[in-house]
Coordinates of C-alpha atoms and ligand atoms in Angstrom, one line a residue:
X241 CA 19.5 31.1 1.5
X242 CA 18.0 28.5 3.9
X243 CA 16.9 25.4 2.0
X244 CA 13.0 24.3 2.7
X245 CA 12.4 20.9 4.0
X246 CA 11.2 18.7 1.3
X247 CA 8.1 17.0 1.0
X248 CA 8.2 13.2 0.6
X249 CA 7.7 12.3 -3.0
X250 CA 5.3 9.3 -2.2
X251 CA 3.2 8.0 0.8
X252 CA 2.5 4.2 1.3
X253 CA -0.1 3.1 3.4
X254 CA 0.1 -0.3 4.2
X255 CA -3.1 -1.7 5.6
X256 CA -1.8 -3.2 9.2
X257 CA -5.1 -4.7 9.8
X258 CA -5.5 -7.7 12.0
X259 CA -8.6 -9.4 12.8
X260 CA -9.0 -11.1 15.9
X261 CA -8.8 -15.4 16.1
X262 CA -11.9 -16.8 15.2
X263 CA -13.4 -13.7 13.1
X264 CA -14.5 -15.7 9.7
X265 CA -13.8 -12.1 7.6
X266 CA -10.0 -11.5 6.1
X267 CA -7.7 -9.4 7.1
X268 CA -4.6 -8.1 6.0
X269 CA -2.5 -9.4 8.5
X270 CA -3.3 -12.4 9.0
X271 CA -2.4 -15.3 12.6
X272 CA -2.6 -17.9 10.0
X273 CA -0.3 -16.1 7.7
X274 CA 3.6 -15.4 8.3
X275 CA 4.5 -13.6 5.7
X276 CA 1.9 -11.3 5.8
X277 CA 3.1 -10.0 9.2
X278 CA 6.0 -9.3 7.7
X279 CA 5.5 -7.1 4.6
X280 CA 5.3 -3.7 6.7
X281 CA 8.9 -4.5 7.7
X282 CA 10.0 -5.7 4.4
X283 CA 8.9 -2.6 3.1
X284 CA 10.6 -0.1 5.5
X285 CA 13.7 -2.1 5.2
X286 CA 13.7 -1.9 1.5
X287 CA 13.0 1.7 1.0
X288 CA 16.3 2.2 3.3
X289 CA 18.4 -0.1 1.6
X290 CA 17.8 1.5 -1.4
X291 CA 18.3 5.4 0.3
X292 CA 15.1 6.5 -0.4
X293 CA 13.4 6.0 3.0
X294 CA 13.3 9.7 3.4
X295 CA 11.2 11.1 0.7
X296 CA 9.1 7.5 0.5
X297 CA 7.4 7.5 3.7
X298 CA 5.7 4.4 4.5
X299 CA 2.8 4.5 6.7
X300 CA 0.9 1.9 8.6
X301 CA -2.5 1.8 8.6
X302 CA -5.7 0.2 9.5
X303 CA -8.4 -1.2 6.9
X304 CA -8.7 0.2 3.4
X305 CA -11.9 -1.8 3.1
X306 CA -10.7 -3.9 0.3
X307 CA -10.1 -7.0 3.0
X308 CA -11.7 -9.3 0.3
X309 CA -7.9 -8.9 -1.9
X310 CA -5.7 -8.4 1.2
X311 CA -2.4 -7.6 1.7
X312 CA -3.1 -4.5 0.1
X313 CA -1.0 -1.1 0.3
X314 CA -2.2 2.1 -1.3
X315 CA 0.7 4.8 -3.0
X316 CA 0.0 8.5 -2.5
X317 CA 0.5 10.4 -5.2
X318 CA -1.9 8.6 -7.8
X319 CA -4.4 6.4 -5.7
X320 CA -3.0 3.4 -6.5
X321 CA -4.2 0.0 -4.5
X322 CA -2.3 -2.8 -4.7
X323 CA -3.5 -5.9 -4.1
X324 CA -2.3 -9.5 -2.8
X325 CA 0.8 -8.5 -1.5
X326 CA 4.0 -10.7 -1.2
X327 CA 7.3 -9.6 -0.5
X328 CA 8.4 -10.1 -4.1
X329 CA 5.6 -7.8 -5.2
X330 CA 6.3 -5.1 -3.1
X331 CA 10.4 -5.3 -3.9
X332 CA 9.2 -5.0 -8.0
X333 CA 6.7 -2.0 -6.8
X334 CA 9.5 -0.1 -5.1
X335 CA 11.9 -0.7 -8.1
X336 CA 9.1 -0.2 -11.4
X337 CA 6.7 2.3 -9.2
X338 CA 8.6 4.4 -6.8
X339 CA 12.0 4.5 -8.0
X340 CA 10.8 3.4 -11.8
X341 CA 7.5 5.6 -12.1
X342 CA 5.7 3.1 -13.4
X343 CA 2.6 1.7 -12.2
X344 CA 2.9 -2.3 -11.9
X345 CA -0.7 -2.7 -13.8
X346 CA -0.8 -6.6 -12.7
X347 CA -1.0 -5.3 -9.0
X348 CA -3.6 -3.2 -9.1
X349 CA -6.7 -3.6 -7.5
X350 CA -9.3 -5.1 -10.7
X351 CA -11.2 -1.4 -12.0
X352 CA -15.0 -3.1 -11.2
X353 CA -13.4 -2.8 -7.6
X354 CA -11.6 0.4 -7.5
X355 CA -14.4 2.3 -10.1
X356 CA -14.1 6.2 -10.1
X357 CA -14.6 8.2 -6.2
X358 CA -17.6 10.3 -6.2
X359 CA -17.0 13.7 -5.3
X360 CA -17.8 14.6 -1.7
X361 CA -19.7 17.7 -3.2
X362 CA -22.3 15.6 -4.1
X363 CA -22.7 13.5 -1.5
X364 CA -22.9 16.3 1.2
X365 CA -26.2 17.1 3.0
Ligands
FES413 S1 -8.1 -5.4 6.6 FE1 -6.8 -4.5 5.1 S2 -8.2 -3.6 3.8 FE2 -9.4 -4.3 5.4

């Protein structure tokens, strides 16, 4: 019998965001900020040092609106945003989160700024 492709186990969207020189609102990637041009890369090349690059599938994207507590990266299953991202953070969310399955709680995005979605049921017109 023909195996099925599996489906990645988790997404990661990390915000790729940069604003342009001179634009007073933050961004995630920042000119004025090497490390946070880096953390896209240091993810990827974590998640395949450690094997699991296939069924984590990192994904760059653009804002997340949540500038204001940039780096951030959100992980699909669960809706979790992290927040102020450093390299160090994003190794100990790959080893306690993805690999670990536990949320790192001192990451995440404060509730008052992450409070619960409303359903789009209600909002339609
Ligand atoms: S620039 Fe990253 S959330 Fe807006």
């Amino acid at each position: 019998m023909m195996q099925g492709v599996p489906q990645p186990a988790f997404y990661i969207f990390k915000c790729q965001q940069s604003a342009p020189p001179g634009m007073p609102k933050p961004s995630c990637v920042s000119q004025n900020d090497p490390e946070s041009q880096q953390l896209f890369q240091h993810l990827a090349q974590s998640l395949m040092m450690k094997g699991i690059i296939g069924t984590v599938q990192p994904i760059q994207t653009g804002c997340l609106n949540r500038c204001q507590q940039g780096p951030v990266m959100l992980v699909e299953p669960g809706h979790t945003m992290y927040v102020e991202l450093t390299k160090e953070k994003i190794d100990k969310i790959v080893d306690e989160h993805i690999i670990g399955g536990n949320v790192v709680q001192e990451y995440v995005i404060a509730d008052e700024m992450w409070g619960e979605p409303v359903p789009p049921s209600q909002m339609a017109r």
